Coordinates of C-alpha atoms and ligand atoms in Angstrom, one line a residue:
M1 CA 10.7 54.6 39.0
H2 CA 11.1 58.4 39.4
P3 CA 9.3 59.6 35.8
S4 CA 11.4 63.1 35.8
Y5 CA 14.5 61.4 34.7
T6 CA 12.6 59.8 31.7
S7 CA 11.4 62.6 30.7
F8 CA 12.8 65.3 27.7
L9 CA 10.7 66.5 26.0
C10 CA 7.9 69.0 26.9
P11 CA 4.6 66.9 25.0
H12 CA 3.4 69.8 23.9
C13 CA 6.0 71.6 22.2
R14 CA 8.8 68.7 21.3
L15 CA 11.5 71.7 23.4
P16 CA 14.1 70.2 25.4
L17 CA 13.1 70.0 29.5
S18 CA 14.6 71.9 32.2
V19 CA 15.3 71.4 35.5
E20 CA 14.7 73.7 38.2
L21 CA 16.2 73.7 42.2
T22 CA 14.8 75.5 44.3
F23 CA 16.5 77.8 47.1
H24 CA 15.1 77.6 50.1
R25 CA 17.2 79.4 52.0
N26 CA 21.1 80.6 51.3
V27 CA 23.8 78.9 49.6
D28 CA 26.9 78.7 52.2
W29 CA 29.3 78.1 49.3
E30 CA 32.0 78.8 51.7
A31 CA 31.2 75.4 53.3
I32 CA 31.6 73.4 49.6
P33 CA 33.4 70.5 50.9
G34 CA 36.0 68.2 48.7
S35 CA 38.7 68.7 46.0
P36 CA 37.4 69.8 42.2
G37 CA 35.9 68.6 39.8
V38 CA 32.0 68.2 39.1
W39 CA 31.4 65.8 42.5
R40 CA 32.8 68.7 45.0
Y41 CA 28.4 70.5 44.0
R42 CA 26.7 67.1 44.5
S43 CA 24.3 69.2 47.2
L44 CA 23.6 71.3 43.7
I45 CA 23.0 68.3 41.5
P46 CA 20.1 66.6 41.8
V47 CA 20.8 63.3 41.7
P48 CA 19.8 60.7 44.0
D49 CA 21.3 60.0 46.7
K50 CA 21.2 56.6 46.7
A51 CA 22.7 56.5 43.8
E52 CA 26.6 54.9 43.1
I53 CA 28.2 58.1 41.9
I54 CA 30.0 56.2 38.1
S55 CA 33.0 59.5 37.6
L56 CA 36.7 59.9 36.2
N57 CA 37.1 63.2 37.5
E58 CA 35.7 65.1 35.9
G59 CA 36.0 69.0 35.8
G60 CA 38.7 71.0 37.6
T61 CA 40.0 72.3 34.5
P62 CA 41.6 74.6 34.1
L63 CA 40.8 78.9 34.3
I64 CA 44.1 80.9 32.6
R65 CA 45.1 83.9 32.0
S66 CA 46.1 85.0 29.0
R67 CA 49.8 86.3 28.4
K68 CA 49.4 87.4 25.0
V69 CA 46.7 87.4 22.5
G70 CA 44.2 89.6 25.4
D71 CA 47.7 92.6 25.3
D72 CA 47.5 91.8 21.7
L73 CA 43.8 93.0 21.5
G74 CA 44.0 95.6 24.8
M75 CA 42.7 93.4 26.9
K76 CA 43.3 93.2 30.6
E77 CA 42.2 90.7 31.5
L78 CA 41.3 87.3 29.5
L79 CA 40.9 84.4 31.0
I80 CA 41.0 80.9 28.7
K81 CA 38.5 77.9 30.5
F82 CA 40.4 74.4 29.7
E83 CA 38.2 72.0 28.9
G84 CA 40.0 70.1 26.5
L85 CA 42.1 68.8 29.9
N86 CA 39.0 66.6 31.1
P87 CA 39.6 62.9 31.2
T88 CA 38.5 62.0 27.2
G89 CA 39.2 65.7 25.7
S90 CA 36.0 67.0 26.4
F91 CA 33.3 69.1 28.9
K92 CA 31.3 66.3 27.6
D93 CA 31.9 64.6 30.5
R94 CA 30.8 67.3 33.0
G95 CA 27.9 65.8 31.7
M96 CA 27.7 62.7 30.7
T97 CA 29.1 61.7 34.4
V98 CA 25.8 62.9 36.0
G99 CA 24.4 61.3 32.8
V100 CA 25.3 57.2 32.7
T101 CA 25.3 58.4 37.0
L102 CA 21.7 58.1 36.8
A103 CA 20.7 54.9 33.7
R104 CA 22.4 53.7 36.1
Y105 CA 21.2 54.0 38.8
L106 CA 17.3 53.2 37.4
G107 CA 18.3 50.0 36.1
F108 CA 18.9 51.3 32.3
K109 CA 21.3 48.3 30.1
G110 CA 22.6 51.4 28.2
I111 CA 22.8 55.0 27.3
M112 CA 22.9 56.3 23.5
V113 CA 23.1 59.4 21.8
A114 CA 23.7 60.9 18.7
S115 CA 26.7 63.0 18.6
T116 CA 29.5 64.7 16.2
G117 CA 32.1 63.8 17.7
N118 CA 32.9 64.0 20.9
T119 CA 29.0 63.1 23.5
S120 CA 30.4 59.3 21.7
A121 CA 34.0 59.6 22.9
S122 CA 33.0 60.9 26.6
A123 CA 30.2 58.7 26.1
A124 CA 31.8 55.5 25.5
A125 CA 34.1 56.1 27.9
Y126 CA 31.7 55.9 30.9
A127 CA 29.2 53.7 29.8
A128 CA 32.6 51.2 29.6
R129 CA 33.7 52.7 33.6
A130 CA 29.5 51.4 34.2
S131 CA 29.7 48.6 32.9
M132 CA 27.3 48.8 30.4
K133 CA 25.9 49.4 26.7
C134 CA 26.2 52.1 24.3
V135 CA 24.8 52.7 21.2
V136 CA 25.8 56.1 19.3
V137 CA 24.6 58.1 16.6
L138 CA 27.1 59.6 14.1
P139 CA 26.9 61.6 10.7
K140 CA 28.7 59.7 8.8
G141 CA 32.5 60.6 7.5
K142 CA 32.2 63.8 9.6
V143 CA 33.5 62.8 12.9
A144 CA 37.0 64.0 13.3
R145 CA 39.3 61.2 14.0
G146 CA 40.8 61.2 17.4
K147 CA 36.8 61.5 18.8
L148 CA 35.6 58.0 16.2
S149 CA 38.8 56.3 18.0
Q150 CA 37.9 56.9 21.2
A151 CA 34.3 55.2 20.9
I152 CA 36.2 52.5 18.9
L153 CA 38.8 52.2 21.5
H154 CA 36.1 51.7 24.0
G155 CA 34.5 49.7 22.4
A156 CA 31.0 51.5 21.4
V157 CA 28.0 50.1 19.0
I158 CA 28.4 52.8 16.8
I159 CA 25.6 53.1 13.8
E160 CA 26.8 55.7 10.3
V161 CA 24.0 57.7 9.4
E162 CA 24.3 59.5 5.9
G163 CA 23.5 63.0 7.1
S164 CA 24.5 65.1 9.3
F165 CA 24.1 65.7 13.5
D166 CA 20.3 66.9 13.3
D167 CA 19.5 63.2 11.6
A168 CA 21.5 61.9 13.6
L169 CA 19.8 63.3 16.7
K170 CA 16.7 63.0 14.9
A171 CA 16.8 59.1 15.5
V172 CA 18.1 59.0 18.9
I173 CA 14.7 60.7 20.2
N174 CA 13.1 58.6 17.4
A175 CA 14.4 55.4 18.9
S176 CA 13.9 57.6 22.2
L177 CA 10.4 57.0 22.6
E178 CA 10.4 53.2 21.0
S179 CA 12.5 51.8 23.9
R180 CA 12.9 52.1 27.6
E181 CA 16.6 50.1 27.1
L182 CA 18.7 52.3 26.6
Y183 CA 19.0 56.2 28.5
P184 CA 19.3 58.8 26.0
L185 CA 21.8 61.2 26.4
N186 CA 22.0 64.5 24.0
S187 CA 21.5 67.3 25.7
F188 CA 18.2 67.1 25.3
N189 CA 17.8 64.9 28.6
P190 CA 18.3 68.5 31.1
W191 CA 20.5 65.7 33.3
R192 CA 23.0 66.0 31.6
L193 CA 23.3 69.6 31.6
E194 CA 23.1 69.1 35.5
G195 CA 26.7 68.2 35.0
Q196 CA 27.7 70.8 32.6
K197 CA 26.6 74.1 34.6
T198 CA 29.4 72.9 37.4
I199 CA 31.3 75.0 35.0
A200 CA 29.7 78.1 35.7
Y201 CA 31.0 77.4 40.1
E202 CA 34.1 76.5 38.6
I203 CA 35.5 80.0 37.1
Y204 CA 33.6 81.8 40.3
D205 CA 35.7 79.6 43.2
Q206 CA 38.8 79.9 40.6
L207 CA 38.7 83.6 39.5
G208 CA 36.6 84.5 43.3
R209 CA 34.4 87.1 41.0
V210 CA 31.9 86.6 38.2
P211 CA 32.6 88.0 35.1
D212 CA 31.3 90.5 32.9
A213 CA 31.7 88.5 29.8
V214 CA 30.9 85.0 29.3
V215 CA 31.5 83.6 24.7
V216 CA 30.8 80.2 24.8
P217 CA 30.6 77.9 20.7
V218 CA 28.1 76.7 20.2
G219 CA 26.2 74.3 18.5
N220 CA 23.4 72.3 19.6
A221 CA 23.6 75.1 22.4
G222 CA 23.2 72.7 25.7
N223 CA 26.6 74.9 27.0
I224 CA 25.7 78.0 26.7
S225 CA 21.1 77.3 28.7
A226 CA 24.1 75.2 31.1
I227 CA 26.9 76.9 32.1
W228 CA 23.9 80.2 32.3
K229 CA 21.8 78.4 34.8
G230 CA 24.8 78.2 36.6
F231 CA 25.1 81.6 37.4
K232 CA 21.8 81.5 38.0
E233 CA 21.6 79.2 40.7
L234 CA 24.8 80.7 42.5
K235 CA 22.4 84.3 42.0
E236 CA 19.1 82.9 43.1
G237 CA 21.3 80.8 46.0
G238 CA 22.8 84.3 47.4
V239 CA 26.4 82.8 46.6
I240 CA 26.8 86.1 44.4
D241 CA 25.0 89.7 42.9
A242 CA 25.9 90.1 39.2
L243 CA 25.2 88.0 37.0
P244 CA 27.8 87.9 34.2
R245 CA 27.0 88.3 30.0
M246 CA 27.2 85.1 27.2
Y247 CA 27.9 85.6 24.1
G248 CA 27.5 82.4 21.7
V249 CA 29.6 82.0 18.3
Q250 CA 28.8 79.9 16.1
A251 CA 30.6 79.3 12.2
E252 CA 28.7 81.2 9.0
G253 CA 28.3 77.5 7.8
A254 CA 26.3 76.3 10.8
A255 CA 24.3 80.3 12.2
P256 CA 21.3 79.7 12.7
L257 CA 21.2 81.0 16.3
A258 CA 23.0 83.6 15.2
K259 CA 21.3 84.6 12.0
A260 CA 17.7 84.8 14.4
W261 CA 19.9 86.9 16.9
S262 CA 21.2 89.4 14.3
A263 CA 17.8 89.9 13.1
G264 CA 15.4 89.6 16.2
E265 CA 13.5 86.8 15.7
S266 CA 12.0 84.6 18.1
T267 CA 12.5 81.6 15.6
L268 CA 14.6 79.7 14.4
T269 CA 15.6 78.4 10.3
P270 CA 17.0 75.2 10.6
V271 CA 20.6 75.2 8.6
E272 CA 19.9 72.1 5.7
S273 CA 23.3 70.9 5.6
P274 CA 25.7 72.7 8.0
E275 CA 29.7 73.2 6.5
T276 CA 31.9 74.7 8.7
I277 CA 35.5 73.2 9.5
A278 CA 34.2 72.9 13.2
T279 CA 32.8 69.8 13.8
A280 CA 31.7 69.5 16.9
I281 CA 29.5 73.0 16.1
R282 CA 28.7 71.4 12.2
I283 CA 25.3 71.2 13.8
G284 CA 22.1 73.2 12.1
K285 CA 19.1 72.6 13.9
P286 CA 20.3 72.7 17.2
I287 CA 18.1 71.4 20.1
N288 CA 18.0 73.7 23.0
W289 CA 17.9 76.7 21.2
V290 CA 15.2 78.2 22.7
K291 CA 17.5 78.1 26.0
A292 CA 19.8 79.2 24.6
L293 CA 18.4 82.3 23.7
K294 CA 16.5 82.5 25.9
A295 CA 20.3 83.1 28.4
V296 CA 21.5 85.2 25.7
K297 CA 18.9 87.3 25.9
E298 CA 18.7 88.0 29.5
S299 CA 21.6 87.7 30.0
G300 CA 22.3 91.0 27.9
G301 CA 24.8 89.1 25.9
A302 CA 24.9 88.3 21.8
I303 CA 25.3 85.1 19.6
V304 CA 27.3 85.8 16.5
A305 CA 29.0 84.5 13.8
V306 CA 32.2 83.1 12.7
S307 CA 34.1 82.2 9.3
D308 CA 35.9 78.7 9.1
N309 CA 39.3 81.1 8.8
E310 CA 38.7 83.1 11.7
I311 CA 38.9 79.7 13.2
L312 CA 42.1 78.5 12.0
N313 CA 43.6 81.8 12.9
A314 CA 42.6 81.6 16.1
Q315 CA 43.6 78.0 16.5
S316 CA 46.9 79.2 15.4
A317 CA 46.6 81.8 18.0
L318 CA 46.1 79.6 21.6
A319 CA 48.7 77.2 19.8
R320 CA 51.4 79.5 19.4
F321 CA 51.3 82.4 22.3
E322 CA 48.8 81.0 24.5
G323 CA 50.2 76.6 24.5
L324 CA 47.7 75.7 24.2
G325 CA 46.2 73.1 22.4
V326 CA 41.8 73.9 21.0
E327 CA 40.2 71.9 18.9
P328 CA 38.3 73.9 16.1
A329 CA 34.7 74.3 17.6
S330 CA 36.8 75.6 21.3
A331 CA 38.5 78.5 19.2
A332 CA 36.2 79.6 18.1
P333 CA 34.9 81.9 21.1
L334 CA 38.6 84.4 20.4
A335 CA 37.7 84.0 17.1
G336 CA 33.7 86.0 18.1
L337 CA 35.6 87.7 20.4
R338 CA 37.7 90.0 18.0
E339 CA 34.6 90.4 16.7
L340 CA 33.0 91.2 20.1
L341 CA 35.3 93.5 20.3
K342 CA 34.6 95.3 17.8
S343 CA 31.2 95.7 18.1
R344 CA 32.4 97.3 21.6
E345 CA 29.7 94.1 22.3
I346 CA 32.6 93.0 25.0
D347 CA 34.9 96.6 26.6
R348 CA 38.8 95.4 26.9
D349 CA 38.4 96.9 30.5
E350 CA 36.3 93.6 30.4
V351 CA 36.9 90.7 32.8
T352 CA 36.0 87.6 30.4
V353 CA 36.9 84.2 30.1
I354 CA 36.7 82.4 26.4
I355 CA 35.3 78.6 27.0
A356 CA 38.0 76.3 24.7
T357 CA 35.5 73.8 25.0
G358 CA 36.9 70.1 24.0
H359 CA 41.2 69.4 23.2
A360 CA 43.1 69.9 19.9
L361 CA 43.8 65.9 19.7
K362 CA 40.9 65.3 18.7
D363 CA 41.5 66.2 15.6
P364 CA 44.8 65.7 14.7
E365 CA 44.6 65.5 10.9
T366 CA 42.9 70.3 10.9
A367 CA 45.5 70.8 14.0
A368 CA 48.5 69.4 10.8
S369 CA 47.0 71.6 8.4
H370 CA 49.2 74.6 10.2
E371 CA 51.8 75.2 8.4
S372 CA 55.1 74.9 9.8
P373 CA 58.8 74.3 9.3
I374 CA 59.6 70.9 8.7
F375 CA 62.3 70.1 6.9
S376 CA 63.5 66.5 6.1
A377 CA 67.0 64.8 6.7
K378 CA 68.8 60.9 5.4
S379 CA 71.1 61.1 8.0
P380 CA 71.9 62.6 11.5
S381 CA 75.0 64.6 10.5
E382 CA 72.7 65.8 7.9
A383 CA 70.2 66.8 10.7
V384 CA 73.2 68.6 12.5
E385 CA 73.9 70.6 9.4
I386 CA 70.1 72.1 9.7
I387 CA 70.3 73.1 12.9
R388 CA 73.6 74.9 12.2
G389 CA 71.7 76.4 10.0
L390 CA 69.3 77.3 12.2
V391 CA 70.9 79.1 14.6
S392 CA 73.5 80.3 13.1
Ligands
LIG1 C1 29.9 69.8 21.6 C2 30.9 70.9 20.9 C3 30.8 72.2 21.2 C4 29.1 71.9 21.6 O1 28.4 71.7 22.5 P1 26.2 71.9 22.5 O2 26.6 71.9 23.4 O3 25.9 71.4 21.7 O4 26.3 73.7 21.9 C5 31.9 72.9 21.3 N1 32.5 72.5 21.1 C6 32.9 72.0 21.4 C7 34.5 71.1 22.0 C8 32.1 70.8 22.1 O5 32.5 68.9 21.9

């Protein structure tokens, strides 16, 4: 067994390790073969050649040009990378296909994850695909219904733990130190991020250039780090010259990184009881916090916090002005973008991509909490009556 596939945390500082690619010569981007998706970039994803790829055709999600929201903000070019169209409805599939491929190759019996919801949905599906066992640890009562339903449907063993995601993650880290039966696939496992970095590759492929700014919701902070890594690799491989600025958006009730950033601190003060309607980013102690601060600092970006109300308004705007149904965490980047335009961090002329990380159906309760005119009719003729009233 190759040791680097099973060491995750630095033995000294306990922070997650990174995978580093070395480019001895330029990458011939034009020669990258195949149809859109994560595995199109296999030559840049360091899994062993002999590994059988466990895939559900993840990635290849659309980069959608805003028709109205961008105009309303006075922006020249706003684009939305709709990661909700992945096989299980979130970007987590990009990392899970790599993680489960490795777990199977390494001979593990199964996988385990802590999750605010989407990681468990994705892990359960990919484990099923690989005929492997899947154990998920969830914060009790805090997982959106769509996500929990997926974990159940795909047959995962579910452990609901009192506390927050951070407690669930602690359980998985400790269990992974004790036992080698189950491969841990949270984002402290740097191999998962090797799949997620393909978001950057795809944005470049679809846009034909590097955007000026990329805005990402931040929970455990793996994704923003992964996307930054992807762009940096394109530069190191001689494919691009410029890099985007990376912006992270947290929810006010779970914003340890935004606080550290605005205070100019390079330490993290965890939030003990994180709270927000955006359950996917309801995390008080982001394990990848050092990587995320580095991404934002190196790229010249920032991390901001937005309120739940601003998140709900952004969710509504994407749904009603663009036709895009995203879960609350995925609307946070648009809410953050409003702030970043106001503070002139991002200019209205700059090509900006927001990452819509997950689908609206993940959290049906919040989707249905928005106001809409609903009438009741006791009969078809009463319904006709109401329709007449609406069009007259
Ligand atoms: C996991 C997740 C996030 C947060 O990503 P991190 O890598 O934990 O920062 C944001 N939105 C959605 C929908 C997610 O599932």
